[in-house]
Amino acid sequence: MDEGADLVGGQRVANVAGTQEPIYGPTAIDSVANQAKTTPYSVLGKGDLTWAAMNSTCVETQTFYLMADSGHIGMAQVIYSNVAGITTTCQFNTKIFYPDGKTPNLWSSDALSNYGFDDQKLSYYADGCAITLKEDATSYSIKSATNEASIVNLTVSQAAPGFQVGRDGKTYFGTDLKNPWGSMRHAFWPRCKVEGSIITKSGELDFKGRGFFAHALQGMKPHHAAAKWNFVNFQTPTYSAVMMEYMTPPSYGSTIVNVGGIVQDGEIICAGSANSAQHTEIENDPENQWPEPKAVRFLWSGKTKDGKPVSAEVAGSLGKRLDKVDVMAEVPGFVKTIVGSVSGAKPYIYQYSPQQRLSLKLNIDGKEMSEDGTLFSEATFIS
């Protein structure tokens, strides 16, 4: 390679890993909340589940959150990441939290080789790993033998329709929003039935229970899109309440974008962007100075399909956290390249599932109901 080409390549890497962005302000983001004013949400069809697999800087994930009847909480995730069209890396992650509060969390993360997609880009495969969408597009099979510490064989099936907020689930970034330079999209299956198991070195864990599936695409440098995240997955015997909220860095006006909804078996009650995640009690983490949440209040607001007002709340103490993830210590090298050079970026994820069960308080057109459930939530601080 001649020096000129090398310089261009180096410049492309610098552009990707680039430090601070200028302050473009809130006019350089077109939140999905704008779509939600006229189309609060759209039900996912088969075509909405395709992998974008972009050939430019992106992080795309399919994550299956698991709540077993046994009390175990788990996650299975595939990550597709591209840096500036130069390198693409894929990773399969599993995590298991044990209900006894004593067994250490099990975390497996493995780079995948020979990855690919089916013709329609609906199913993903790599050596020792396959995430297959069934023909009727209502269930996924997740199989992985990439790590002998956690051999995954699960089926996650819709118990309620999937949705994305707005028409396409996307928030767009750029100074010319007709030609945006970045985007962020989320698509959810908020209420699923889970069958199957994860075999660990200490035996097979039956993950029969509930699940939540999220397909996310950050079509830009991830730390440029979001400085903070809140994730909520609340499952009761009758309802599921889910939410993903992020705040952009100051470069996009510290704008808050929230997507979420409430469903029951077979039906979306409401979904949209008029929700919020509040940390009602915090404690400074001496290790990194982040304001770790100790108590929360999650609020949902929307309308049923026949126009009745819906509001809901999950609030209370988070109790002892499940884990604190130092992202720079745990994520694969390629993500470090994207995040590491940002001045002041020190990403940490705090994960919770309160032992003291919280309840969903739901009000549909003045009729109130309340039901206890299981919460899995994350608070992520990046910059």
CSV table of N, CA, C and O in Angstrom, one decimal, residues 252-320:
chain,number,residue,atom,x,y,z
A,252,TYR,N,-26.0,16.9,20.0
A,252,TYR,CA,-27.4,16.9,19.4
A,252,TYR,C,-28.4,17.4,20.4
A,252,TYR,O,-29.5,17.0,20.5
A,253,GLY,N,-27.9,18.4,21.3
A,253,GLY,CA,-28.8,19.1,22.1
A,253,GLY,C,-29.3,18.3,23.4
A,253,GLY,O,-30.3,18.7,24.0
A,254,SER,N,-28.5,17.3,23.8
A,254,SER,CA,-28.9,16.5,24.9
A,254,SER,C,-30.4,16.1,24.8
A,254,SER,O,-31.2,16.1,25.8
A,255,THR,N,-30.8,15.7,23.6
A,255,THR,CA,-32.2,15.3,23.3
A,255,THR,C,-32.5,14.0,23.9
A,255,THR,O,-31.7,13.0,23.8
A,256,ILE,N,-33.7,13.8,24.6
A,256,ILE,CA,-34.1,12.5,25.1
A,256,ILE,C,-35.1,11.9,24.1
A,256,ILE,O,-36.0,12.5,23.6
A,257,VAL,N,-34.8,10.6,23.7
A,257,VAL,CA,-35.7,9.8,22.8
A,257,VAL,C,-36.1,8.6,23.6
A,257,VAL,O,-35.3,7.9,24.2
A,258,ASN,N,-37.4,8.4,23.6
A,258,ASN,CA,-37.9,7.2,24.4
A,258,ASN,C,-38.9,6.4,23.5
A,258,ASN,O,-39.8,7.0,22.8
A,259,VAL,N,-38.7,5.1,23.4
A,259,VAL,CA,-39.6,4.2,22.7
A,259,VAL,C,-40.1,3.1,23.6
A,259,VAL,O,-39.2,2.6,24.4
A,260,GLY,N,-41.4,2.9,23.7
A,260,GLY,CA,-41.8,1.8,24.6
A,260,GLY,C,-43.3,1.5,24.4
A,260,GLY,O,-44.0,2.1,23.5
A,261,GLY,N,-43.8,0.6,25.2
A,261,GLY,CA,-45.2,0.2,25.1
A,261,GLY,C,-45.6,-0.8,26.1
A,261,GLY,O,-44.8,-1.3,26.9
A,262,ILE,N,-46.9,-1.0,26.1
A,262,ILE,CA,-47.5,-2.0,27.1
A,262,ILE,C,-48.4,-2.9,26.2
A,262,ILE,O,-49.2,-2.5,25.4
A,263,VAL,N,-48.2,-4.2,26.5
A,263,VAL,CA,-49.0,-5.2,25.7
A,263,VAL,C,-49.5,-6.3,26.7
A,263,VAL,O,-49.1,-6.4,27.8
A,264,GLN,N,-50.5,-7.0,26.2
A,264,GLN,CA,-51.0,-8.2,26.9
A,264,GLN,C,-51.0,-9.3,25.8
A,264,GLN,O,-50.8,-9.0,24.6
A,265,ASP,N,-51.3,-10.5,26.2
A,265,ASP,CA,-51.3,-11.6,25.2
A,265,ASP,C,-52.2,-11.3,24.0
A,265,ASP,O,-53.3,-10.9,24.1
A,266,GLY,N,-51.6,-11.3,22.8
A,266,GLY,CA,-52.3,-11.1,21.6
A,266,GLY,C,-52.6,-9.7,21.2
A,266,GLY,O,-53.2,-9.5,20.2
A,267,GLU,N,-52.2,-8.7,22.1
A,267,GLU,CA,-52.7,-7.4,21.8
A,267,GLU,C,-51.7,-6.3,22.3
A,267,GLU,O,-51.2,-6.4,23.4
A,268,ILE,N,-51.5,-5.3,21.5
A,268,ILE,CA,-50.8,-4.1,21.9
A,268,ILE,C,-51.8,-3.1,22.6
A,268,ILE,O,-52.8,-2.7,22.0
A,269,ILE,N,-51.6,-2.8,23.9
A,269,ILE,CA,-52.5,-1.9,24.6
A,269,ILE,C,-52.2,-0.5,24.1
A,269,ILE,O,-53.1,0.3,23.7
A,270,CYS,N,-50.9,-0.1,24.2
A,270,CYS,CA,-50.5,1.2,23.7
A,270,CYS,C,-49.0,1.2,23.4
A,270,CYS,O,-48.3,0.3,24.1
A,271,ALA,N,-48.5,2.0,22.5
A,271,ALA,CA,-47.0,2.1,22.3
A,271,ALA,C,-46.8,3.5,21.7
A,271,ALA,O,-47.7,4.1,21.1
A,272,GLY,N,-45.6,4.0,21.9
A,272,GLY,CA,-45.3,5.3,21.4
A,272,GLY,C,-44.0,5.9,22.1
A,272,GLY,O,-43.2,5.1,22.6
A,273,SER,N,-43.9,7.2,22.1
A,273,SER,CA,-42.7,7.9,22.6
A,273,SER,C,-42.9,8.7,23.8
A,273,SER,O,-42.0,9.4,24.3
A,274,ALA,N,-44.2,8.8,24.3
A,274,ALA,CA,-44.5,9.7,25.4
A,274,ALA,C,-44.3,9.0,26.7
A,274,ALA,O,-45.2,8.9,27.6
A,275,ASN,N,-43.1,8.4,27.0
A,275,ASN,CA,-42.8,7.7,28.2
A,275,ASN,C,-41.6,8.3,28.8
A,275,ASN,O,-40.9,9.1,28.2
A,276,SER,N,-41.3,7.9,30.1
A,276,SER,CA,-40.1,8.5,30.7
A,276,SER,C,-39.5,7.5,31.7
A,276,SER,O,-40.3,6.7,32.3
A,277,ALA,N,-38.2,7.7,31.9
A,277,ALA,CA,-37.5,6.9,32.9
A,277,ALA,C,-36.8,7.9,33.9
A,277,ALA,O,-36.1,8.7,33.4
A,278,GLN,N,-37.2,7.8,35.1
A,278,GLN,CA,-36.7,8.7,36.1
A,278,GLN,C,-35.9,7.9,37.2
A,278,GLN,O,-36.4,6.9,37.6
A,279,HIS,N,-34.8,8.5,37.6
A,279,HIS,CA,-34.0,7.9,38.7
A,279,HIS,C,-34.4,8.8,39.9
A,279,HIS,O,-34.0,9.9,40.0
A,280,THR,N,-35.2,8.2,40.8
A,280,THR,CA,-35.7,9.0,41.9
A,280,THR,C,-34.8,9.1,43.1
A,280,THR,O,-35.0,9.9,44.0
A,281,GLU,N,-33.8,8.2,43.1
A,281,GLU,CA,-32.8,8.2,44.2
A,281,GLU,C,-31.5,7.7,43.6
A,281,GLU,O,-31.5,6.7,42.8
A,282,ILE,N,-30.4,8.4,43.8
A,282,ILE,CA,-29.1,8.1,43.2
A,282,ILE,C,-28.1,8.1,44.3
A,282,ILE,O,-28.2,8.7,45.4
A,283,GLU,N,-27.0,7.4,44.0
A,283,GLU,CA,-25.8,7.4,44.9
A,283,GLU,C,-24.6,7.5,44.0
A,283,GLU,O,-24.5,6.8,43.0
A,284,ASN,N,-23.7,8.4,44.3
A,284,ASN,CA,-22.5,8.6,43.5
A,284,ASN,C,-21.6,7.3,43.6
A,284,ASN,O,-21.3,6.9,44.7
A,285,ASP,N,-21.2,6.8,42.4
A,285,ASP,CA,-20.3,5.6,42.4
A,285,ASP,C,-18.9,6.1,42.5
A,285,ASP,O,-18.4,6.8,41.6
A,286,PRO,N,-18.2,5.8,43.7
A,286,PRO,CA,-16.9,6.4,43.9
A,286,PRO,C,-15.9,6.0,42.8
A,286,PRO,O,-14.9,6.6,42.5
A,287,GLU,N,-16.1,4.8,42.2
A,287,GLU,CA,-15.1,4.3,41.2
A,287,GLU,C,-15.1,5.1,39.9
A,287,GLU,O,-14.1,5.3,39.3
A,288,ASN,N,-16.3,5.7,39.5
A,288,ASN,CA,-16.3,6.4,38.2
A,288,ASN,C,-17.1,7.7,38.3
A,288,ASN,O,-17.2,8.4,37.3
A,289,GLN,N,-17.6,8.0,39.5
A,289,GLN,CA,-18.4,9.3,39.7
A,289,GLN,C,-19.8,9.3,38.9
A,289,GLN,O,-20.4,10.3,38.9
A,290,TRP,N,-20.2,8.2,38.4
A,290,TRP,CA,-21.5,8.1,37.8
A,290,TRP,C,-22.6,8.1,38.9
A,290,TRP,O,-22.4,7.5,39.9
A,291,PRO,N,-23.8,8.7,38.7
A,291,PRO,CA,-24.9,8.7,39.6
A,291,PRO,C,-25.7,7.4,39.5
A,291,PRO,O,-26.7,7.3,38.8
A,292,GLU,N,-25.3,6.4,40.3
A,292,GLU,CA,-25.9,5.1,40.2
A,292,GLU,C,-27.3,5.2,40.7
A,292,GLU,O,-27.5,5.6,41.9
A,293,PRO,N,-28.3,4.7,39.9
A,293,PRO,CA,-29.7,4.8,40.5
A,293,PRO,C,-29.9,3.8,41.6
A,293,PRO,O,-29.4,2.6,41.5
A,294,LYS,N,-30.7,4.2,42.6
A,294,LYS,CA,-31.1,3.3,43.7
A,294,LYS,C,-32.6,3.1,43.7
A,294,LYS,O,-33.1,2.1,44.2
A,295,ALA,N,-33.4,4.0,43.1
A,295,ALA,CA,-34.8,3.9,43.0
A,295,ALA,C,-35.2,4.5,41.7
A,295,ALA,O,-34.6,5.5,41.2
A,296,VAL,N,-36.3,4.1,41.1
A,296,VAL,CA,-36.7,4.5,39.8
A,296,VAL,C,-38.2,4.7,39.7
A,296,VAL,O,-39.0,4.2,40.5
A,297,ARG,N,-38.6,5.5,38.7
A,297,ARG,CA,-40.0,5.6,38.3
A,297,ARG,C,-40.1,5.6,36.8
A,297,ARG,O,-39.6,6.5,36.2
A,298,PHE,N,-40.8,4.6,36.3
A,298,PHE,CA,-40.9,4.5,34.9
A,298,PHE,C,-42.4,4.8,34.5
A,298,PHE,O,-43.3,4.2,35.1
A,299,LEU,N,-42.6,5.6,33.5
A,299,LEU,CA,-44.0,6.1,33.2
A,299,LEU,C,-44.2,5.8,31.7
A,299,LEU,O,-43.4,6.1,30.9
A,300,TRP,N,-45.4,5.3,31.4
A,300,TRP,CA,-45.9,5.1,30.0
A,300,TRP,C,-47.1,5.9,29.8
A,300,TRP,O,-48.0,6.0,30.7
A,301,SER,N,-47.3,6.4,28.6
A,301,SER,CA,-48.5,7.2,28.3
A,301,SER,C,-48.9,7.0,26.8
A,301,SER,O,-48.0,7.0,26.0
A,302,GLY,N,-50.1,6.7,26.5
A,302,GLY,CA,-50.5,6.5,25.1
A,302,GLY,C,-52.0,6.4,25.0
A,302,GLY,O,-52.8,6.7,25.9
A,303,LYS,N,-52.4,5.8,23.9
A,303,LYS,CA,-53.9,5.6,23.7
A,303,LYS,C,-54.0,4.2,23.1
A,303,LYS,O,-53.2,3.7,22.3
A,304,THR,N,-55.2,3.6,23.4
A,304,THR,CA,-55.5,2.3,22.8
A,304,THR,C,-55.9,2.5,21.4
A,304,THR,O,-56.1,3.7,21.0
A,305,LYS,N,-56.0,1.4,20.6
A,305,LYS,CA,-56.3,1.7,19.2
A,305,LYS,C,-57.7,2.3,18.9
A,305,LYS,O,-57.9,2.9,17.9
A,306,ASP,N,-58.6,2.2,19.9
A,306,ASP,CA,-59.8,3.0,19.8
A,306,ASP,C,-59.8,4.3,20.5
A,306,ASP,O,-60.9,4.8,20.9
A,307,GLY,N,-58.6,4.8,20.8
A,307,GLY,CA,-58.5,6.2,21.3
A,307,GLY,C,-58.7,6.4,22.8
A,307,GLY,O,-58.7,7.5,23.3
A,308,LYS,N,-58.7,5.3,23.6
A,308,LYS,CA,-58.9,5.5,25.1
A,308,LYS,C,-57.5,5.8,25.7
A,308,LYS,O,-56.5,5.2,25.3
A,309,PRO,N,-57.5,6.8,26.6
A,309,PRO,CA,-56.2,7.1,27.2
A,309,PRO,C,-55.7,6.0,28.1
A,309,PRO,O,-56.4,5.3,28.9
A,310,VAL,N,-54.3,5.8,28.0
A,310,VAL,CA,-53.6,4.8,28.9
A,310,VAL,C,-52.5,5.5,29.6
A,310,VAL,O,-51.7,6.2,29.0
A,311,SER,N,-52.4,5.2,30.9
A,311,SER,CA,-51.1,5.6,31.6
A,311,SER,C,-50.7,4.4,32.5
A,311,SER,O,-51.6,3.6,32.9
A,312,ALA,N,-49.4,4.3,32.7
A,312,ALA,CA,-48.9,3.2,33.5
A,312,ALA,C,-47.7,3.7,34.3
A,312,ALA,O,-47.0,4.6,33.8
A,313,GLU,N,-47.4,3.0,35.4
A,313,GLU,CA,-46.2,3.3,36.2
A,313,GLU,C,-45.7,2.1,36.8
A,313,GLU,O,-46.4,1.2,37.3
A,314,VAL,N,-44.3,2.0,36.8
A,314,VAL,CA,-43.6,1.0,37.7
A,314,VAL,C,-42.6,1.8,38.5
A,314,VAL,O,-41.8,2.6,37.9
A,315,ALA,N,-42.7,1.7,39.8
A,315,ALA,CA,-41.8,2.6,40.6
A,315,ALA,C,-41.4,1.9,41.9
A,315,ALA,O,-42.1,1.0,42.4
A,316,GLY,N,-40.2,2.2,42.4
A,316,GLY,CA,-39.8,1.6,43.6
A,316,GLY,C,-38.3,1.5,43.7
A,316,GLY,O,-37.5,2.0,42.8
A,317,SER,N,-37.8,0.8,44.8
A,317,SER,CA,-36.4,0.6,45.0
A,317,SER,C,-35.8,-0.5,44.1
A,317,SER,O,-36.5,-1.5,43.9
A,318,LEU,N,-34.6,-0.3,43.6
A,318,LEU,CA,-34.0,-1.3,42.8
A,318,LEU,C,-33.3,-2.4,43.6
A,318,LEU,O,-33.0,-3.4,43.0
A,319,GLY,N,-33.1,-2.1,44.9
A,319,GLY,CA,-32.4,-3.1,45.7
A,319,GLY,C,-31.0,-3.3,45.3
A,319,GLY,O,-30.4,-2.5,44.6
A,320,LYS,N,-30.4,-4.5,45.6
A,320,LYS,CA,-29.0,-4.7,45.3
A,320,LYS,C,-28.8,-5.0,43.8
A,320,LYS,O,-29.6,-5.7,43.2
